[in-house]
Amino acid sequence: MRQNLWELLKISKERSYKILSFLGQLGIKFLSFGLSSTFCENRTTG
């Protein structure tokens, strides 16, 4: 029983790590896009 729980924990850990890395990549893309868009806006208005 304990081994099964450990396997489940390991699987969920790997899955959560994959989800976290995926979200991190999305966040980085979103941040870079927002920064570039605001930079372009400031450059055109200024």
PDB file of N, CA, C, O and CB in Angstrom:
ATOM      1  N   MET A   1       0.840  -1.201   0.000  1.00  0.00           N
ATOM      2  CA  MET A   1       0.000   0.000   0.000  1.00  0.00           C
ATOM      3  C   MET A   1       0.876   1.253   0.000  1.00  0.00           C
ATOM      4  O   MET A   1       0.639   2.200  -0.750  1.00  0.00           O
ATOM      5  CB  MET A   1      -0.951   0.005   1.227  1.00  0.00           C
ATOM      6  N   ARG A   2       1.884   1.230   0.854  1.00  0.00           N
ATOM      7  CA  ARG A   2       2.748   2.402   0.936  1.00  0.00           C
ATOM      8  C   ARG A   2       3.498   2.622  -0.380  1.00  0.00           C
ATOM      9  O   ARG A   2       3.708   3.755  -0.811  1.00  0.00           O
ATOM     10  CB  ARG A   2       3.742   2.251   2.095  1.00  0.00           C
ATOM     11  N   GLN A   3       3.897   1.508  -1.007  1.00  0.00           N
ATOM     12  CA  GLN A   3       4.628   1.624  -2.271  1.00  0.00           C
ATOM     13  C   GLN A   3       3.726   2.242  -3.343  1.00  0.00           C
ATOM     14  O   GLN A   3       4.177   3.061  -4.145  1.00  0.00           O
ATOM     15  CB  GLN A   3       5.148   0.233  -2.735  1.00  0.00           C
ATOM     16  N   ASN A   4       2.459   1.847  -3.351  1.00  0.00           N
ATOM     17  CA  ASN A   4       1.532   2.409  -4.333  1.00  0.00           C
ATOM     18  C   ASN A   4       1.391   3.918  -4.132  1.00  0.00           C
ATOM     19  O   ASN A   4       1.371   4.683  -5.096  1.00  0.00           O
ATOM     20  CB  ASN A   4       0.152   1.724  -4.230  1.00  0.00           C
ATOM     21  N   LEU A   5       1.295   4.334  -2.870  1.00  0.00           N
ATOM     22  CA  LEU A   5       1.183   5.760  -2.581  1.00  0.00           C
ATOM     23  C   LEU A   5       2.428   6.490  -3.052  1.00  0.00           C
ATOM     24  O   LEU A   5       2.344   7.589  -3.600  1.00  0.00           O
ATOM     25  CB  LEU A   5       0.961   5.995  -1.079  1.00  0.00           C
ATOM     26  N   TRP A   6       3.589   5.873  -2.835  1.00  0.00           N
ATOM     27  CA  TRP A   6       4.848   6.486  -3.255  1.00  0.00           C
ATOM     28  C   TRP A   6       4.882   6.637  -4.773  1.00  0.00           C
ATOM     29  O   TRP A   6       5.316   7.665  -5.292  1.00  0.00           O
ATOM     30  CB  TRP A   6       6.050   5.647  -2.772  1.00  0.00           C
ATOM     31  N   GLU A   7       4.417   5.595  -5.485  1.00  0.00           N
ATOM     32  CA  GLU A   7       4.373   5.661  -6.956  1.00  0.00           C
ATOM     33  C   GLU A   7       3.439   6.791  -7.397  1.00  0.00           C
ATOM     34  O   GLU A   7       3.756   7.549  -8.313  1.00  0.00           O
ATOM     35  CB  GLU A   7       3.902   4.298  -7.560  1.00  0.00           C
ATOM     36  N   LEU A   8       2.291   6.892  -6.737  1.00  0.00           N
ATOM     37  CA  LEU A   8       1.338   7.953  -7.077  1.00  0.00           C
ATOM     38  C   LEU A   8       1.959   9.320  -6.834  1.00  0.00           C
ATOM     39  O   LEU A   8       1.794  10.236  -7.640  1.00  0.00           O
ATOM     40  CB  LEU A   8       0.040   7.806  -6.260  1.00  0.00           C
ATOM     41  N   LEU A   9       2.674   9.455  -5.717  1.00  0.00           N
ATOM     42  CA  LEU A   9       3.324  10.727  -5.397  1.00  0.00           C
ATOM     43  C   LEU A   9       4.357  11.071  -6.455  1.00  0.00           C
ATOM     44  O   LEU A   9       4.455  12.218  -6.892  1.00  0.00           O
ATOM     45  CB  LEU A   9       3.983  10.669  -4.010  1.00  0.00           C
ATOM     46  N   LYS A  10       5.127  10.067  -6.863  1.00  0.00           N
ATOM     47  CA  LYS A  10       6.163  10.299  -7.865  1.00  0.00           C
ATOM     48  C   LYS A  10       5.530  10.752  -9.181  1.00  0.00           C
ATOM     49  O   LYS A  10       6.001  11.697  -9.815  1.00  0.00           O
ATOM     50  CB  LYS A  10       7.006   9.021  -8.082  1.00  0.00           C
ATOM     51  N   ILE A  11       4.456  10.066  -9.582  1.00  0.00           N
ATOM     52  CA  ILE A  11       3.791  10.402 -10.846  1.00  0.00           C
ATOM     53  C   ILE A  11       3.209  11.819 -10.775  1.00  0.00           C
ATOM     54  O   ILE A  11       3.373  12.612 -11.701  1.00  0.00           O
ATOM     55  CB  ILE A  11       2.669   9.371 -11.168  1.00  0.00           C
ATOM     56  N   SER A  12       2.530  12.125  -9.666  1.00  0.00           N
ATOM     57  CA  SER A  12       1.925  13.453  -9.534  1.00  0.00           C
ATOM     58  C   SER A  12       3.008  14.522  -9.491  1.00  0.00           C
ATOM     59  O   SER A  12       2.820  15.625 -10.004  1.00  0.00           O
ATOM     60  CB  SER A  12       1.045  13.531  -8.266  1.00  0.00           C
ATOM     61  N   LYS A  13       4.153  14.191  -8.873  1.00  0.00           N
ATOM     62  CA  LYS A  13       5.255  15.156  -8.800  1.00  0.00           C
ATOM     63  C   LYS A  13       5.766  15.463 -10.201  1.00  0.00           C
ATOM     64  O   LYS A  13       5.955  16.625 -10.558  1.00  0.00           O
ATOM     65  CB  LYS A  13       6.407  14.617  -7.910  1.00  0.00           C
ATOM     66  N   GLU A  14       5.988  14.414 -10.995  1.00  0.00           N
ATOM     67  CA  GLU A  14       6.466  14.621 -12.363  1.00  0.00           C
ATOM     68  C   GLU A  14       5.447  15.410 -13.176  1.00  0.00           C
ATOM     69  O   GLU A  14       5.798  16.311 -13.938  1.00  0.00           O
ATOM     70  CB  GLU A  14       6.758  13.274 -13.043  1.00  0.00           C
ATOM     71  N   ARG A  15       4.177  15.050 -12.997  1.00  0.00           N
ATOM     72  CA  ARG A  15       3.125  15.734 -13.754  1.00  0.00           C
ATOM     73  C   ARG A  15       3.058  17.207 -13.362  1.00  0.00           C
ATOM     74  O   ARG A  15       2.971  18.080 -14.226  1.00  0.00           O
ATOM     75  CB  ARG A  15       1.756  15.056 -13.519  1.00  0.00           C
ATOM     76  N   SER A  16       3.097  17.485 -12.058  1.00  0.00           N
ATOM     77  CA  SER A  16       3.031  18.875 -11.601  1.00  0.00           C
ATOM     78  C   SER A  16       4.247  19.646 -12.093  1.00  0.00           C
ATOM     79  O   SER A  16       4.142  20.828 -12.418  1.00  0.00           O
ATOM     80  CB  SER A  16       2.940  18.944 -10.060  1.00  0.00           C
ATOM     81  N   TYR A  17       5.409  18.981 -12.151  1.00  0.00           N
ATOM     82  CA  TYR A  17       6.615  19.650 -12.637  1.00  0.00           C
ATOM     83  C   TYR A  17       6.451  20.014 -14.108  1.00  0.00           C
ATOM     84  O   TYR A  17       6.839  21.100 -14.538  1.00  0.00           O
ATOM     85  CB  TYR A  17       7.858  18.752 -12.438  1.00  0.00           C
ATOM     86  N   LYS A  18       5.868  19.088 -14.876  1.00  0.00           N
ATOM     87  CA  LYS A  18       5.638  19.368 -16.304  1.00  0.00           C
ATOM     88  C   LYS A  18       4.676  20.536 -16.455  1.00  0.00           C
ATOM     89  O   LYS A  18       4.895  21.429 -17.273  1.00  0.00           O
ATOM     90  CB  LYS A  18       5.081  18.115 -17.035  1.00  0.00           C
ATOM     91  N   ILE A  19       3.606  20.526 -15.661  1.00  0.00           N
ATOM     92  CA  ILE A  19       2.611  21.599 -15.735  1.00  0.00           C
ATOM     93  C   ILE A  19       3.243  22.934 -15.350  1.00  0.00           C
ATOM     94  O   ILE A  19       2.978  23.963 -15.971  1.00  0.00           O
ATOM     95  CB  ILE A  19       1.404  21.292 -14.817  1.00  0.00           C
ATOM     96  N   LEU A  20       4.095  22.901 -14.298  1.00  0.00           N
ATOM     97  CA  LEU A  20       4.753  24.125 -13.848  1.00  0.00           C
ATOM     98  C   LEU A  20       5.673  24.669 -14.928  1.00  0.00           C
ATOM     99  O   LEU A  20       5.685  25.872 -15.190  1.00  0.00           O
ATOM    100  CB  LEU A  20       5.544  23.870 -12.562  1.00  0.00           C
ATOM    101  N   SER A  21       6.439  23.790 -15.553  1.00  0.00           N
ATOM    102  CA  SER A  21       7.363  24.238 -16.605  1.00  0.00           C
ATOM    103  C   SER A  21       6.569  24.802 -17.781  1.00  0.00           C
ATOM    104  O   SER A  21       6.971  25.793 -18.390  1.00  0.00           O
ATOM    105  CB  SER A  21       8.278  23.066 -17.077  1.00  0.00           C
ATOM    106  N   PHE A  22       5.427  24.160 -18.101  1.00  0.00           N
ATOM    107  CA  PHE A  22       4.589  24.636 -19.203  1.00  0.00           C
ATOM    108  C   PHE A  22       4.039  26.027 -18.885  1.00  0.00           C
ATOM    109  O   PHE A  22       4.058  26.922 -19.730  1.00  0.00           O
ATOM    110  CB  PHE A  22       3.430  23.646 -19.473  1.00  0.00           C
ATOM    111  N   LEU A  23       3.544  26.195 -17.643  1.00  0.00           N
ATOM    112  CA  LEU A  23       3.014  27.494 -17.234  1.00  0.00           C
ATOM    113  C   LEU A  23       4.119  28.542 -17.227  1.00  0.00           C
ATOM    114  O   LEU A  23       3.895  29.694 -17.598  1.00  0.00           O
ATOM    115  CB  LEU A  23       2.361  27.398 -15.845  1.00  0.00           C
ATOM    116  N   GLY A  24       5.313  28.135 -16.802  1.00  0.00           N
ATOM    117  CA  GLY A  24       6.439  29.065 -16.777  1.00  0.00           C
ATOM    118  C   GLY A  24       6.762  29.560 -18.175  1.00  0.00           C
ATOM    119  O   GLY A  24       6.999  30.750 -18.381  1.00  0.00           O
ATOM    120  N   GLN A  25       6.772  28.644 -19.137  1.00  0.00           N
ATOM    121  CA  GLN A  25       7.053  29.030 -20.523  1.00  0.00           C
ATOM    122  C   GLN A  25       5.984  29.995 -21.027  1.00  0.00           C
ATOM    123  O   GLN A  25       6.292  30.987 -21.687  1.00  0.00           O
ATOM    124  CB  GLN A  25       7.125  27.782 -21.437  1.00  0.00           C
ATOM    125  N   LEU A  26       4.720  29.692 -20.706  1.00  0.00           N
ATOM    126  CA  LEU A  26       3.633  30.571 -21.140  1.00  0.00           C
ATOM    127  C   LEU A  26       3.784  31.947 -20.508  1.00  0.00           C
ATOM    128  O   LEU A  26       3.613  32.967 -21.177  1.00  0.00           O
ATOM    129  CB  LEU A  26       2.262  29.963 -20.776  1.00  0.00           C
ATOM    130  N   GLY A  27       4.108  31.974 -19.211  1.00  0.00           N
ATOM    131  CA  GLY A  27       4.275  33.243 -18.509  1.00  0.00           C
ATOM    132  C   GLY A  27       5.404  34.063 -19.108  1.00  0.00           C
ATOM    133  O   GLY A  27       5.278  35.276 -19.272  1.00  0.00           O
ATOM    134  N   ILE A  28       6.508  33.400 -19.436  1.00  0.00           N
ATOM    135  CA  ILE A  28       7.657  34.105 -20.019  1.00  0.00           C
ATOM    136  C   ILE A  28       7.272  34.690 -21.376  1.00  0.00           C
ATOM    137  O   ILE A  28       7.618  35.831 -21.683  1.00  0.00           O
ATOM    138  CB  ILE A  28       8.876  33.150 -20.167  1.00  0.00           C
ATOM    139  N   LYS A  29       6.557  33.912 -22.186  1.00  0.00           N
ATOM    140  CA  LYS A  29       6.120  34.402 -23.504  1.00  0.00           C
ATOM    141  C   LYS A  29       5.203  35.610 -23.328  1.00  0.00           C
ATOM    142  O   LYS A  29       5.344  36.619 -24.019  1.00  0.00           O
ATOM    143  CB  LYS A  29       5.389  33.278 -24.301  1.00  0.00           C
ATOM    144  N   PHE A  30       4.256  35.490 -22.385  1.00  0.00           N
ATOM    145  CA  PHE A  30       3.304  36.570 -22.145  1.00  0.00           C
ATOM    146  C   PHE A  30       4.025  37.828 -21.670  1.00  0.00           C
ATOM    147  O   PHE A  30       3.728  38.933 -22.124  1.00  0.00           O
ATOM    148  CB  PHE A  30       2.250  36.140 -21.115  1.00  0.00           C
ATOM    149  N   LEU A  31       4.989  37.647 -20.741  1.00  0.00           N
ATOM    150  CA  LEU A  31       5.737  38.786 -20.208  1.00  0.00           C
ATOM    151  C   LEU A  31       6.545  39.461 -21.305  1.00  0.00           C
ATOM    152  O   LEU A  31       6.527  40.685 -21.429  1.00  0.00           O
ATOM    153  CB  LEU A  31       6.664  38.340 -19.069  1.00  0.00           C
ATOM    154  N   SER A  32       7.250  38.670 -22.100  1.00  0.00           N
ATOM    155  CA  SER A  32       8.081  39.245 -23.167  1.00  0.00           C
ATOM    156  C   SER A  32       7.197  39.974 -24.181  1.00  0.00           C
ATOM    157  O   SER A  32       7.563  41.038 -24.680  1.00  0.00           O
ATOM    158  CB  SER A  32       8.918  38.137 -23.874  1.00  0.00           C
ATOM    159  N   PHE A  33       6.032  39.395 -24.483  1.00  0.00           N
ATOM    160  CA  PHE A  33       5.120  40.033 -25.433  1.00  0.00           C
ATOM    161  C   PHE A  33       4.622  41.365 -24.878  1.00  0.00           C
ATOM    162  O   PHE A  33       4.602  42.369 -25.590  1.00  0.00           O
ATOM    163  CB  PHE A  33       3.928  39.106 -25.749  1.00  0.00           C
ATOM    164  N   GLY A  34       4.219  41.371 -23.606  1.00  0.00           N
ATOM    165  CA  GLY A  34       3.731  42.601 -22.982  1.00  0.00           C
ATOM    166  C   GLY A  34       4.813  43.664 -22.927  1.00  0.00           C
ATOM    167  O   GLY A  34       4.557  44.835 -23.205  1.00  0.00           O
ATOM    168  N   LEU A  35       6.032  43.251 -22.564  1.00  0.00           N
ATOM    169  CA  LEU A  35       7.136  44.212 -22.480  1.00  0.00           C
ATOM    170  C   LEU A  35       7.436  44.800 -23.847  1.00  0.00           C
ATOM    171  O   LEU A  35       7.618  46.012 -23.972  1.00  0.00           O
ATOM    172  CB  LEU A  35       8.395  43.547 -21.904  1.00  0.00           C
ATOM    173  N   SER A  36       7.491  43.964 -24.871  1.00  0.00           N
ATOM    174  CA  SER A  36       7.811  44.453 -26.220  1.00  0.00           C
ATOM    175  C   SER A  36       6.703  45.381 -26.721  1.00  0.00           C
ATOM    176  O   SER A  36       6.990  46.397 -27.354  1.00  0.00           O
ATOM    177  CB  SER A  36       8.006  43.265 -27.205  1.00  0.00           C
ATOM    178  N   SER A  37       5.441  45.043 -26.443  1.00  0.00           N
ATOM    179  CA  SER A  37       4.332  45.877 -26.917  1.00  0.00           C
ATOM    180  C   SER A  37       4.355  47.233 -26.213  1.00  0.00           C
ATOM    181  O   SER A  37       4.158  48.264 -26.856  1.00  0.00           O
ATOM    182  CB  SER A  37       2.974  45.170 -26.680  1.00  0.00           C
ATOM    183  N   THR A  38       4.592  47.242 -24.902  1.00  0.00           N
ATOM    184  CA  THR A  38       4.632  48.515 -24.173  1.00  0.00           C
ATOM    185  C   THR A  38       5.832  49.332 -24.621  1.00  0.00           C
ATOM    186  O   THR A  38       5.747  50.555 -24.724  1.00  0.00           O
ATOM    187  CB  THR A  38       4.684  48.275 -22.646  1.00  0.00           C
ATOM    188  N   PHE A  39       6.949  48.666 -24.886  1.00  0.00           N
ATOM    189  CA  PHE A  39       8.153  49.370 -25.336  1.00  0.00           C
ATOM    190  C   PHE A  39       7.892  50.026 -26.687  1.00  0.00           C
ATOM    191  O   PHE A  39       8.294  51.167 -26.913  1.00  0.00           O
ATOM    192  CB  PHE A  39       9.361  48.398 -25.429  1.00  0.00           C
ATOM    193  N   CYS A  40       7.226  49.316 -27.576  1.00  0.00           N
ATOM    194  CA  CYS A  40       6.926  49.867 -28.905  1.00  0.00           C
ATOM    195  C   CYS A  40       5.967  51.047 -28.758  1.00  0.00           C
ATOM    196  O   CYS A  40       6.132  52.067 -29.428  1.00  0.00           O
ATOM    197  CB  CYS A  40       6.314  48.773 -29.841  1.00  0.00           C
ATOM    198  N   GLU A  41       4.970  50.913 -27.890  1.00  0.00           N
ATOM    199  CA  GLU A  41       4.006  51.993 -27.689  1.00  0.00           C
ATOM    200  C   GLU A  41       4.710  53.235 -27.154  1.00  0.00           C
ATOM    201  O   GLU A  41       4.464  54.343 -27.630  1.00  0.00           O
ATOM    202  CB  GLU A  41       2.886  51.553 -26.721  1.00  0.00           C
ATOM    203  N   ASN A  42       5.574  53.056 -26.180  1.00  0.00           N
ATOM    204  CA  ASN A  42       6.297  54.195 -25.606  1.00  0.00           C
ATOM    205  C   ASN A  42       7.192  54.844 -26.653  1.00  0.00           C
ATOM    206  O   ASN A  42       7.320  56.067 -26.698  1.00  0.00           O
ATOM    207  CB  ASN A  42       7.137  53.750 -24.393  1.00  0.00           C
ATOM    208  N   ARG A  43       7.805  54.023 -27.489  1.00  0.00           N
ATOM    209  CA  ARG A  43       8.720  54.559 -28.495  1.00  0.00           C
ATOM    210  C   ARG A  43       7.943  55.373 -29.546  1.00  0.00           C
ATOM    211  O   ARG A  43       8.409  56.420 -29.994  1.00  0.00           O
ATOM    212  CB  ARG A  43       9.511  53.408 -29.175  1.00  0.00           C
ATOM    213  N   THR A  44       6.753  54.879 -29.933  1.00  0.00           N
ATOM    214  CA  THR A  44       5.993  55.576 -30.970  1.00  0.00           C
ATOM    215  C   THR A  44       5.390  56.863 -30.406  1.00  0.00           C
ATOM    216  O   THR A  44       5.393  57.891 -31.082  1.00  0.00           O
ATOM    217  CB  THR A  44       4.881  54.661 -31.540  1.00  0.00           C
ATOM    218  N   THR A  45       4.873  56.818 -29.179  1.00  0.00           N
ATOM    219  CA  THR A  45       4.252  58.008 -28.597  1.00  0.00           C
ATOM    220  C   THR A  45       5.318  59.014 -28.193  1.00  0.00           C
ATOM    221  O   THR A  45       5.128  60.219 -28.356  1.00  0.00           O
ATOM    222  CB  THR A  45       3.382  57.633 -27.382  1.00  0.00           C
ATOM    223  N   GLY A  46       6.439  58.529 -27.666  1.00  0.00           N
ATOM    224  CA  GLY A  46       7.502  59.420 -27.206  1.00  0.00           C
ATOM    225  C   GLY A  46       8.297  59.892 -28.385  1.00  0.00           C
ATOM    226  O   GLY A  46       9.248  60.657 -28.221  1.00  0.00           O
TER     227      GLY A  46
END
